Coordinates of C-alpha atoms in Angstrom, one line a residue:
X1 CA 2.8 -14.8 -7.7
X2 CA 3.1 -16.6 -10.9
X3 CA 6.6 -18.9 -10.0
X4 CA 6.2 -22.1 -11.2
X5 CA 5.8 -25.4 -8.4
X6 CA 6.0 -28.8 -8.8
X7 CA 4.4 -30.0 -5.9
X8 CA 0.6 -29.2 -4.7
X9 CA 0.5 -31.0 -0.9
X10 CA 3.6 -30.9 1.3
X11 CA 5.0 -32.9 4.0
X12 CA 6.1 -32.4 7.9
X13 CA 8.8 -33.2 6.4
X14 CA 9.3 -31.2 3.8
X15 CA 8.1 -27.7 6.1
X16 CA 10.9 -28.6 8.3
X17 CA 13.5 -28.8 5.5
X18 CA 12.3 -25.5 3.7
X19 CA 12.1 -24.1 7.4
X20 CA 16.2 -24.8 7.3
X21 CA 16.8 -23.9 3.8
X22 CA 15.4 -20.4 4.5
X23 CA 17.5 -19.9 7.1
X24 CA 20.1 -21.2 5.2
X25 CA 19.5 -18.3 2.5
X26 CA 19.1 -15.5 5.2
X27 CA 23.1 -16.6 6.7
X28 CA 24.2 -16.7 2.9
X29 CA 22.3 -12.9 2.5
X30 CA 24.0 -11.9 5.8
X31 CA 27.6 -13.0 3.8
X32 CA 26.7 -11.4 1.1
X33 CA 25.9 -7.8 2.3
X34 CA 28.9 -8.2 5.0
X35 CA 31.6 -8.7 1.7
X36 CA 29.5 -6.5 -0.3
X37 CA 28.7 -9.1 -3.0
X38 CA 26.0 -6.6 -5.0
X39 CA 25.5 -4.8 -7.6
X40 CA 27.1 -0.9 -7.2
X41 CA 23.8 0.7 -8.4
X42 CA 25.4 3.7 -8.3
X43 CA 27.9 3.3 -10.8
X44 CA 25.7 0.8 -12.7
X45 CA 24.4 1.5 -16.0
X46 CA 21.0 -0.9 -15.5
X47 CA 17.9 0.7 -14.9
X48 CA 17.3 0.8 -11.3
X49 CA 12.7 0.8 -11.2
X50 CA 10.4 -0.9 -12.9
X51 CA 6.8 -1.4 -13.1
X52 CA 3.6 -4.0 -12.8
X53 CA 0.3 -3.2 -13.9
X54 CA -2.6 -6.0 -13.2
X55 CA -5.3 -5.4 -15.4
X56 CA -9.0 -6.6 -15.0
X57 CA -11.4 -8.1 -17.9
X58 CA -14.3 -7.2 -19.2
X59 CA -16.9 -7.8 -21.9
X60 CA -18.7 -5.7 -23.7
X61 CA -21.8 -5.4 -21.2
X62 CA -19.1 -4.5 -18.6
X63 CA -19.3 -8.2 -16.7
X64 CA -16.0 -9.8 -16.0
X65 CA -14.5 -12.2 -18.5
X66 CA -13.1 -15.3 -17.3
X67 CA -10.9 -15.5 -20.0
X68 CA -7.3 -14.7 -19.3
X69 CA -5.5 -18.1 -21.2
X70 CA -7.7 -17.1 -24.4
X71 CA -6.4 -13.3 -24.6
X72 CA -3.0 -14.1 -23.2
X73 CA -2.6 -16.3 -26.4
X74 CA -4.2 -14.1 -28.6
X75 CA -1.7 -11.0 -27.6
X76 CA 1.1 -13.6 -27.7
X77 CA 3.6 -11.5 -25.6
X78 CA 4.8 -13.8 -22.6
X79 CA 7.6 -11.3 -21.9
X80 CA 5.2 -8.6 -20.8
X81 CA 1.6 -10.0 -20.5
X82 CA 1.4 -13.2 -17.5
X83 CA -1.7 -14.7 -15.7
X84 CA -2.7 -13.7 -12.2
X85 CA -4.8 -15.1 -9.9
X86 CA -8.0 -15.1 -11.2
X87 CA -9.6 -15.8 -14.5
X88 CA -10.9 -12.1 -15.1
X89 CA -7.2 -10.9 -14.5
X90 CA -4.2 -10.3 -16.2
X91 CA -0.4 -8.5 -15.4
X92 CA 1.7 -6.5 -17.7
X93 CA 5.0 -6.1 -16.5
X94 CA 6.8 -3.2 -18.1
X95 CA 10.1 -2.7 -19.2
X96 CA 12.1 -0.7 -16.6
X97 CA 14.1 2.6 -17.4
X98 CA 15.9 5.1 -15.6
X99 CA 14.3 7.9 -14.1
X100 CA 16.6 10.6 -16.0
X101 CA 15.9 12.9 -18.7
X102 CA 12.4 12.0 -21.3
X103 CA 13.0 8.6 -19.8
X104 CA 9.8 8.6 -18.6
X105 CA 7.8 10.2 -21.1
X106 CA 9.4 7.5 -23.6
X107 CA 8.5 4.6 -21.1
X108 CA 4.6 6.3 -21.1
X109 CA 4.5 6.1 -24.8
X110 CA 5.7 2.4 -24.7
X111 CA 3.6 1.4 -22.3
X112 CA 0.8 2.7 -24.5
X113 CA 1.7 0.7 -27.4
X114 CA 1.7 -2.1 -25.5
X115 CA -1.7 -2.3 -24.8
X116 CA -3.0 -0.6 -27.7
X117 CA -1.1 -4.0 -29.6
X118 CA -2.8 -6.0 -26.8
X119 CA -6.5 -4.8 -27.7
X120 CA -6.2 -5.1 -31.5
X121 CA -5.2 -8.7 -30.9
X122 CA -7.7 -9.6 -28.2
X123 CA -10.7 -8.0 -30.0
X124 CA -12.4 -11.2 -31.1
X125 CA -12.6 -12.3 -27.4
X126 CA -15.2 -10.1 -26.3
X127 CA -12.7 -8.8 -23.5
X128 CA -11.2 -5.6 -22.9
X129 CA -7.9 -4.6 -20.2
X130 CA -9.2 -2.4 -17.9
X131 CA -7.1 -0.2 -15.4
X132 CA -8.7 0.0 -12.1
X133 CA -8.3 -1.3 -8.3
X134 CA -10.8 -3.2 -7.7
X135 CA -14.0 -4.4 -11.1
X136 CA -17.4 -3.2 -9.8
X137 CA -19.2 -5.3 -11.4
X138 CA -17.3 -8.1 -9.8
X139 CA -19.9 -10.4 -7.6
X140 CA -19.7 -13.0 -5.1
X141 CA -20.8 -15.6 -8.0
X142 CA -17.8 -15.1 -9.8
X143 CA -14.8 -15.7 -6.9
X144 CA -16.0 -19.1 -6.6
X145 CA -12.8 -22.2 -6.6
X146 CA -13.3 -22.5 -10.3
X147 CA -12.4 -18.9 -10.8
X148 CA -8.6 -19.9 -10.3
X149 CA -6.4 -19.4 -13.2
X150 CA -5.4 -23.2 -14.4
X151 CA -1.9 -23.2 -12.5
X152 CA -0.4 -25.3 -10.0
X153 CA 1.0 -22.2 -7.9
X154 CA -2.3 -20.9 -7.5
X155 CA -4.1 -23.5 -6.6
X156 CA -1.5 -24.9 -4.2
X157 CA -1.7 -21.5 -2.8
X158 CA -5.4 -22.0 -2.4
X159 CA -5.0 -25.2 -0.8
X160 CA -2.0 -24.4 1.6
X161 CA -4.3 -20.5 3.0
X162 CA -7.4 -22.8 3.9
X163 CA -5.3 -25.6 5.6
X164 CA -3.6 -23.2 7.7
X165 CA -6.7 -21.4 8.4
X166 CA -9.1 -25.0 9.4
X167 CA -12.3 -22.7 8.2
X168 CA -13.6 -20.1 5.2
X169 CA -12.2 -16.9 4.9
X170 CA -14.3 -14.1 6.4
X171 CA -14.8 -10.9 4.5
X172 CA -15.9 -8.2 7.1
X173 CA -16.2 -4.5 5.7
X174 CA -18.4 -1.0 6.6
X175 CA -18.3 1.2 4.0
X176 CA -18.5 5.1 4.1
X177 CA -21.9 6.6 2.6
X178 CA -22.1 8.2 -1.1
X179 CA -22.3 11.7 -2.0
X180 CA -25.7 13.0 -0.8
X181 CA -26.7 9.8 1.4
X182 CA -26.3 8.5 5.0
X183 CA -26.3 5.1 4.5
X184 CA -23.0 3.0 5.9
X185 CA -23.5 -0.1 3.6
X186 CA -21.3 -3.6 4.9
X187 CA -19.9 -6.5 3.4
X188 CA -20.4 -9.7 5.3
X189 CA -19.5 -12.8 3.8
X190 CA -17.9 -16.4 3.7
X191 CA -15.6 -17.4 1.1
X192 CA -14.5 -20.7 0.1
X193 CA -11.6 -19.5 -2.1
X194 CA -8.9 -16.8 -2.4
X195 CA -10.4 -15.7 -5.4
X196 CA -11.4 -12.1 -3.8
X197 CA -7.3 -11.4 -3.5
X198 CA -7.8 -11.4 -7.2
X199 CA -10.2 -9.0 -7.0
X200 CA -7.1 -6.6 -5.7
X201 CA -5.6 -5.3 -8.8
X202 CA -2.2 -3.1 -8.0
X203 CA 0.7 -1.3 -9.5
X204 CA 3.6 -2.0 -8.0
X205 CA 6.8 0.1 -8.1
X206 CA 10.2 -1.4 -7.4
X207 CA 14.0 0.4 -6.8
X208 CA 16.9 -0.9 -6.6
X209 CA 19.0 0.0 -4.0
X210 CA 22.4 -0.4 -2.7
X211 CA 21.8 -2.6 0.4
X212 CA 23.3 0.7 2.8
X213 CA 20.4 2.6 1.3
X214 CA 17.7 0.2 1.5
X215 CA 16.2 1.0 5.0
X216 CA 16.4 4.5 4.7
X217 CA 14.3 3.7 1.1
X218 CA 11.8 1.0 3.1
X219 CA 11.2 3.3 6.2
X220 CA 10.4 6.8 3.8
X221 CA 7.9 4.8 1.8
X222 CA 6.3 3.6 4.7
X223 CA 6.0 7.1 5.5
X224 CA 4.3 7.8 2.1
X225 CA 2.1 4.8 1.9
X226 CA -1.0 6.4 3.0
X227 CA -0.3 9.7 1.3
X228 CA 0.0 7.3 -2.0
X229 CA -3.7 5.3 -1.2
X230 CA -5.3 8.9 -0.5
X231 CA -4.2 10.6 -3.7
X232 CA -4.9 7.4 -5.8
X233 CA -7.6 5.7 -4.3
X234 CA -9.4 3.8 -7.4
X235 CA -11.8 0.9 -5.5
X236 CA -14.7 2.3 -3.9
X237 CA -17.4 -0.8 -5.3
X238 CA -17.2 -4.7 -4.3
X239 CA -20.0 -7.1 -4.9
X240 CA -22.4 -4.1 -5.5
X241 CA -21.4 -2.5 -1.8
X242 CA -19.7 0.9 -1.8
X243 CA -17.3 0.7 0.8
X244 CA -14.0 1.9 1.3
X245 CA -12.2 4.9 -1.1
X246 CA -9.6 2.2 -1.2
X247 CA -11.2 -1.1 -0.8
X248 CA -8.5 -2.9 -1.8
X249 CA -6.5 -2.3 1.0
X250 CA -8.7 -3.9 4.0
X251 CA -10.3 -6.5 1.5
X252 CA -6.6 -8.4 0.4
X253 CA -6.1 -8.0 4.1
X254 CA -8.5 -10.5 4.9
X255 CA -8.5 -12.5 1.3
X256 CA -5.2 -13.7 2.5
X257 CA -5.5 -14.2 5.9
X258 CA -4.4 -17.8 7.6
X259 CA -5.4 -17.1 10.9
X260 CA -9.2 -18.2 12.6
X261 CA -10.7 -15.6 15.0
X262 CA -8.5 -17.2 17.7
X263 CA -5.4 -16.5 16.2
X264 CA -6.2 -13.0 15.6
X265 CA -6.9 -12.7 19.6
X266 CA -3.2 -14.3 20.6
X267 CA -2.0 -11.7 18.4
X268 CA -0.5 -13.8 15.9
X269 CA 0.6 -11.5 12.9
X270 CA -1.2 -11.1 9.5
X271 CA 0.5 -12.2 6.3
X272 CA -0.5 -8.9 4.3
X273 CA 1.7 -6.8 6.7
X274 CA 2.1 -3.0 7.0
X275 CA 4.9 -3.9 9.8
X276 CA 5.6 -3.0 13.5
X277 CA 9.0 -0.8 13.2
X278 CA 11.3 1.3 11.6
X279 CA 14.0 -1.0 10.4
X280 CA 17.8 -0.5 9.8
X281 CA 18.9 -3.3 7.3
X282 CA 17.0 -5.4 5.3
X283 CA 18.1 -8.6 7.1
X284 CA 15.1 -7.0 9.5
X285 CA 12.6 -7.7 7.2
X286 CA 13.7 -11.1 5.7
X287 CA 14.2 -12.5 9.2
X288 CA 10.8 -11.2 10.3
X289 CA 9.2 -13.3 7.4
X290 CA 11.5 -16.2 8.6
X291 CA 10.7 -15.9 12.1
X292 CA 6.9 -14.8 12.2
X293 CA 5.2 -17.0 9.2
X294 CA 5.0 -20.5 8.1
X295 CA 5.7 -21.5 4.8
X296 CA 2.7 -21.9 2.1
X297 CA 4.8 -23.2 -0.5
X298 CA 7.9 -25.4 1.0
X299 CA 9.5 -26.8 -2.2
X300 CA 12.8 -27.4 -1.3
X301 CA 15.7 -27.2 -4.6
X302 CA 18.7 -28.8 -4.1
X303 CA 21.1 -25.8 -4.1
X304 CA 23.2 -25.4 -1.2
X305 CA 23.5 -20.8 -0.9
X306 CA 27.3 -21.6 1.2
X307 CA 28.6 -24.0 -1.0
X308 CA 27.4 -21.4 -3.8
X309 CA 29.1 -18.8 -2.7
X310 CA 32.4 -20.9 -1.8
X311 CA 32.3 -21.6 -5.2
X312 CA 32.2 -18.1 -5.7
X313 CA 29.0 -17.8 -7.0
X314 CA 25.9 -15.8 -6.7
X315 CA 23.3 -17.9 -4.7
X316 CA 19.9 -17.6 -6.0
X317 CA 18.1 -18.2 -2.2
X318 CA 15.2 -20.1 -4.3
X319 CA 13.4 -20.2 -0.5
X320 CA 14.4 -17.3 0.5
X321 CA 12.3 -15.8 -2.4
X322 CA 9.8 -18.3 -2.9
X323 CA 8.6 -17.7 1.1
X324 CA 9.0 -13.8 0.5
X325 CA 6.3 -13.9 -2.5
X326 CA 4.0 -14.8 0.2
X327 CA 4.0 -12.3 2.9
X328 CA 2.5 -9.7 1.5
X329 CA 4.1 -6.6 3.3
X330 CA 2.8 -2.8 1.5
X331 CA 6.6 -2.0 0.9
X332 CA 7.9 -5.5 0.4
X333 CA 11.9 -5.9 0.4
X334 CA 13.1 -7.9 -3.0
X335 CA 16.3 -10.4 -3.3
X336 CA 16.8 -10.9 -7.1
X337 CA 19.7 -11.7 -9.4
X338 CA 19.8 -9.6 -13.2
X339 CA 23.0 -10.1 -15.4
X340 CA 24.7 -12.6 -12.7
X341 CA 24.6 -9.7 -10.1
X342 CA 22.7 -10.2 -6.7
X343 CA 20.7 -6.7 -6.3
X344 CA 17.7 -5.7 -3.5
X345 CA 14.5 -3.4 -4.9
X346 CA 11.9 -2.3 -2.5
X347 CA 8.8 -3.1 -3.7
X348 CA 5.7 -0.7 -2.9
X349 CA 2.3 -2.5 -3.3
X350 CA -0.2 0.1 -1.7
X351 CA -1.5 2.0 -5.0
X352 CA -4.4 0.3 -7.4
X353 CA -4.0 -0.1 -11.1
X354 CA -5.3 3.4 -12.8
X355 CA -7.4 5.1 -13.8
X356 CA -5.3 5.5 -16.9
X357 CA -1.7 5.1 -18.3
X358 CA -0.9 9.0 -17.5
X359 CA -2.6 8.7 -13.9
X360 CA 0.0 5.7 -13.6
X361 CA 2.2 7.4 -14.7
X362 CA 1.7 10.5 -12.5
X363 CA 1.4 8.0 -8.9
X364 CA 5.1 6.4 -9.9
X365 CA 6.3 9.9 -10.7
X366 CA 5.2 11.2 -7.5
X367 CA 6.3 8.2 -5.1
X368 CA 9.7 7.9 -6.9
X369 CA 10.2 11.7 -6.6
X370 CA 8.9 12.0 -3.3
X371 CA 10.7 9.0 -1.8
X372 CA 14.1 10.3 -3.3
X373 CA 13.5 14.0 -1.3
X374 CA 12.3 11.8 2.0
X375 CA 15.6 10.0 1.7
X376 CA 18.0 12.9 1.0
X377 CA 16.4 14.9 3.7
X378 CA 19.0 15.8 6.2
X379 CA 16.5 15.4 9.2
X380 CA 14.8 11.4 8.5
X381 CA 10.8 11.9 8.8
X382 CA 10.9 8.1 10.4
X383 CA 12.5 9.9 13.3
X384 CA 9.8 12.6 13.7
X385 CA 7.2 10.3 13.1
X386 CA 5.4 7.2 14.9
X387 CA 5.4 3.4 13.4
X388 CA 1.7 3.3 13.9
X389 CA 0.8 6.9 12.8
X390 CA 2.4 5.8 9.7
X391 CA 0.2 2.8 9.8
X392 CA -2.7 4.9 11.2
X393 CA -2.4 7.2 7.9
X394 CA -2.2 3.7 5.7
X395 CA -6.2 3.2 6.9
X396 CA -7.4 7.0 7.2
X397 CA -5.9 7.1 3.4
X398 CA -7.5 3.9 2.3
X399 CA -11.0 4.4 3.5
X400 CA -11.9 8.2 2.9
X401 CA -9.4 9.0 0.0
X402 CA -8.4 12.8 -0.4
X403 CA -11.2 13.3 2.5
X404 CA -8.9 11.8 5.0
X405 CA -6.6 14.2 7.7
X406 CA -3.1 12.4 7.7
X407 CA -0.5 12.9 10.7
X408 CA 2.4 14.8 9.7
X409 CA 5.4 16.3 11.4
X410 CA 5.9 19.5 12.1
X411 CA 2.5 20.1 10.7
X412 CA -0.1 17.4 12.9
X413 CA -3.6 16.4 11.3
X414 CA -3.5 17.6 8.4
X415 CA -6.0 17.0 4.8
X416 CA -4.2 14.8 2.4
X417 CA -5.3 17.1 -0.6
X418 CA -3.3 20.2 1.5
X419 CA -0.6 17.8 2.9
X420 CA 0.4 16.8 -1.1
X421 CA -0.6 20.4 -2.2
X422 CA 1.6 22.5 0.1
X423 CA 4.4 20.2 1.3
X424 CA 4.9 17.0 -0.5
X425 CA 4.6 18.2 -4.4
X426 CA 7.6 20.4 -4.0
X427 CA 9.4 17.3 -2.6
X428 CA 8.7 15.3 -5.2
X429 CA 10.1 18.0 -7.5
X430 CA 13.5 18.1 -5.8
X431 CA 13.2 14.4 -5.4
X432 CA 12.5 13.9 -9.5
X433 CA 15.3 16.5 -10.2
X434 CA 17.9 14.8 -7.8
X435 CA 17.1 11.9 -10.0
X436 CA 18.1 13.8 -13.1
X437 CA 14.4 13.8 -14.9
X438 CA 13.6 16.4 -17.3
X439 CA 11.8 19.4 -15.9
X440 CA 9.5 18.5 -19.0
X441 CA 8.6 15.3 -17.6
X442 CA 8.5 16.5 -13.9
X443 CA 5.5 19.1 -15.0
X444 CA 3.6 16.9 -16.8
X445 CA 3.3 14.3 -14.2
X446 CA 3.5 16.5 -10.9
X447 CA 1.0 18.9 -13.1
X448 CA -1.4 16.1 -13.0
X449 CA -1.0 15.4 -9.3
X450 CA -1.7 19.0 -8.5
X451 CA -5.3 19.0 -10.6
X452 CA -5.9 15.9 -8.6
X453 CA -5.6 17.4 -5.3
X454 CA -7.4 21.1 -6.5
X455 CA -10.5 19.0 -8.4
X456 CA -10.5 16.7 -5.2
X457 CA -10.9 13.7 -7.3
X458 CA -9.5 10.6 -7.6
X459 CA -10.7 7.4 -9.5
X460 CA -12.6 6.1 -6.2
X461 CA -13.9 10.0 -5.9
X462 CA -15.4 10.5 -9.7
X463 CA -16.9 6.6 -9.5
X464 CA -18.5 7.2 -6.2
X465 CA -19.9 10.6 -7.8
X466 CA -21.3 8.6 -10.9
X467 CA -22.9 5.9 -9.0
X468 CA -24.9 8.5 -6.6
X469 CA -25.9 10.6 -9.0
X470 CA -27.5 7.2 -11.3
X471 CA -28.8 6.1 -8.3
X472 CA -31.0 9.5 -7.6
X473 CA -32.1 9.8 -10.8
X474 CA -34.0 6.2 -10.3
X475 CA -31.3 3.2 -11.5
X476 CA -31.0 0.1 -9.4
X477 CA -27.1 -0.8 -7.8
X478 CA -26.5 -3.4 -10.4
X479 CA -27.9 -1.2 -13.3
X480 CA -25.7 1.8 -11.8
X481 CA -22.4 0.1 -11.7
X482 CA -22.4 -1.3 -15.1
X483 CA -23.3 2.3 -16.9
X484 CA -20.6 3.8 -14.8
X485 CA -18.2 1.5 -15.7
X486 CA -19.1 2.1 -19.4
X487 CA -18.3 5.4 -18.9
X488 CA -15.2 4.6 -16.8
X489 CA -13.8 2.8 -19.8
X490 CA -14.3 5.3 -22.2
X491 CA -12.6 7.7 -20.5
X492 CA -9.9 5.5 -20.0
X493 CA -9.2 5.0 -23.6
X494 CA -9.6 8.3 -24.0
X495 CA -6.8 8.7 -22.0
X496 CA -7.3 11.9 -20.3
X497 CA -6.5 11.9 -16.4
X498 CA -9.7 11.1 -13.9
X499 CA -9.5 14.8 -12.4
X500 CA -10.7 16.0 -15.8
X501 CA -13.0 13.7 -16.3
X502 CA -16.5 15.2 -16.7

């Protein structure tokens, strides 16, 4: 999100050059993985995952602060700490590490010195880093234009979604009732700004992968993205509406969207993109995004990626990547260069930021460990398994949480809390031992999965809980969601995981 632009209004002109240039980069990625030109991750000593957190802001009465440029200059630690989108947000990005041995637990106690150095230095500031999907006490008043973080990406961005689209974006969203009540409350709303994508704070997980192992990788965590939103669903609240377990799905959906009504009706594809098939190299996906979207960004370098690699060296595909940062796929394939070797990560997008560092912790332990069994598997799930069941579990996981009933093979509808319990857990085991982690590690992080499942809550469970229960005993919506998120960050620096929350 945050690669720097020059530019902040393009040319006819200039789309159809970057139009070329991308296809440019997608022949020179074609060259590339036909002479094997990456990386032997195999045999390479480099970590092979790594990590992004996006944080919210708040203040001490549990509002949003708009006042990311302040505290990123008052932590001072541009290597790990970036701006995002909106003013209330920030993104850590963490150091990767294998996933072999303590690896983990040392890369749990980093990432807690990390932000425990962050809040001593951002104290004066009246703003705290708070890990969770989606701010409750975030309200329409604050995703105004002037809620954009002072950079000319972003704002270009801005510009470039509501050209495309001629008209505001429409938010459109039911919710499912609270604990003891009937009521289906909606979101219905105009925006003027793509401020509410900033709303949407994720953690995102990359691999690497050898390029002959990436679609095996992309089509098993496809498989596992709505198993992922049910077990860490952490953004039931949006501008004072409950609504989805996992809001955050459907609402970047439609923060994001470039198409009017009409659009939508031709059939015209969405840029935050769960797919349409299993795929079987990752030119699939990178000529998809060529193919299927226009460009938001066309800024054109004067790197030529053939006459690069005729020189024998490793193109960077500037397009190629600059266009890929812009569709917003759940599993999103990565081209990236580390050390002056070309490598591929798959990038999954689908969980939301906490509820604390050991929750995180425990979601990446699980995916990782549970993609690596899916893989191995002699018999691939994406063969037993539908494109749009996958998809279909993606929105069943996202809107009721551990209430949903996934599809399955072999097993059919199943709940997600007995689908992770009895069958997936045990992957992930295998998965994290195949990966050489410490059986240690592996308890302490699958350990915290299973009380997830068995207490039957998650972040978006225990918030929904707290809200219901302030509501009955006579507070008003507003009232409600600022004491709960009081308590929310409490626990949170606390540090215990949600499902023993009381």
């Amino acid at each position: 999100m945050g690669t720097e632009i020059s530019a902040r209004s393009f040319t006819g002109a200039d789309r159809r050059a970057f139009r070329r240039k991308v296809r440019d980069c997608i022949g020179a990625l074609e060259r590339m993985l036909r002479e094997d030109m990456f990386v032997d991750v195999h045999s390479s000593p480099e970590p092979q995952l790594g990590m992004e957190i996006e944080f919210n802001l708040v203040q001490d009465d549990m509002a949003p602060a708009m006042s990311n440029i302040e505290v990123l200059q008052a932590i001072d630690d541009h290597a790990v700490f970036q701006t995002e989108l909106g003013q209330f947000n920030v993104e850590m990005n963490v150091e990767p590490g294998p996933l072999t041995g303590d690896a983990t637990l040392e890369l749990e106690e980093s990432l807690r010195s990390s932000l425990r150095r962050a809040a001593d230095r951002m104290h004066r500031h009246n703003a705290q880093l708070v890990m969770i999907g989606m701010l409750p006490t975030l309200e329409l008043d604050h995703l105004g234009r002037d809620r954009i973080t002072a950079n000319p990406r972003y704002e270009a961005l801005n510009e470039q979604i509501f050209a495309a689209r001629g008209e505001d974006l429409e938010l459109d969203l039911d919710g499912v009732p609270l604990p003891g009540t009937d009521e289906v409350e909606s979101l219905r709303e105009d925006m003027n700004s793509v401020v509410p994508e900033a709303a949407c704070t994720s953690l995102q997980l990359h691999l690497r992968v050898a390029p002959e192992d990436f679609a095996p990788h992309w089509n098993a965590a496809q498989c596992l993205a709505g198993v992922q939103v049910a077990l860490g669903a952490n953004s039931p609240f949006f501008a004072g509406k409950s609504l989805w377990h996992e809001s955050r799905i459907p609402l970047f959906a439609q923060a994001t969207d470039t198409r009017p009504f009409e659009l939508k009706n031709q059939g015209v594809r969405p840029r935050v993109w769960f797919g349409e098939r299993w795929i079987e190299s990752p030119l699939d996906l990178f000529e998809e995004n060529s193919r299927y979207f226009t460009a938001l960004l066309p800024e054109v370098s004067d790197s030529d990626p053939m006459t690069e690699l005729d020189a024998g060296r490793i193109p960077e595909l500037r397009e190629l990547q600059m266009h890929n940062g812009t569709i917003y796929r759940w599993n999103r394939p990565v081209y990236d260069i580390s050390d002056g070797q070309a490598h591929l990560r798959v990038e999954n997008r689908v969980l939301p930021a906490g509820p604390t560092v050991l929750d995180t912790m425990a979601n990446a332990a699980f995916y990782y460990g549970a993609l690596r069994a899916l893989v191995d598997a002699e018999e691939p799930l994406w063969r037993q398994m539908s494109f749009d069941a996958a998809e279909k579990n993606l929105v069943l996981g996202a809107k009721f949480g551990l209430d949903a009933r996934l599809y399955w093979p072999k097993i059919g509808w199943v709940g997600a809390d007995e689908l992770v319990l009895r069958c997936l857990l045990p992957l992930a085991d295998k998965g994290l031992e195949a990966f050489g982690l410490s059986s240690k590690a592996r308890d302490r992080y699958l350990g915290i999965i299973e009380g997830r499942c068995s207490n039957r809550r998650t972040g978006a469970a225990w918030q929904r809980e707290h809200v219901a229960k302030r509501e009955a005993s006579g507070e008003d919506r507003r009232t409600a969601l600022r004491g709960m998120m009081g308590e929310y960050v409490g626990n949170m620096l606390e540090g215990n995981p949600v499902h023993q929350w009381d």
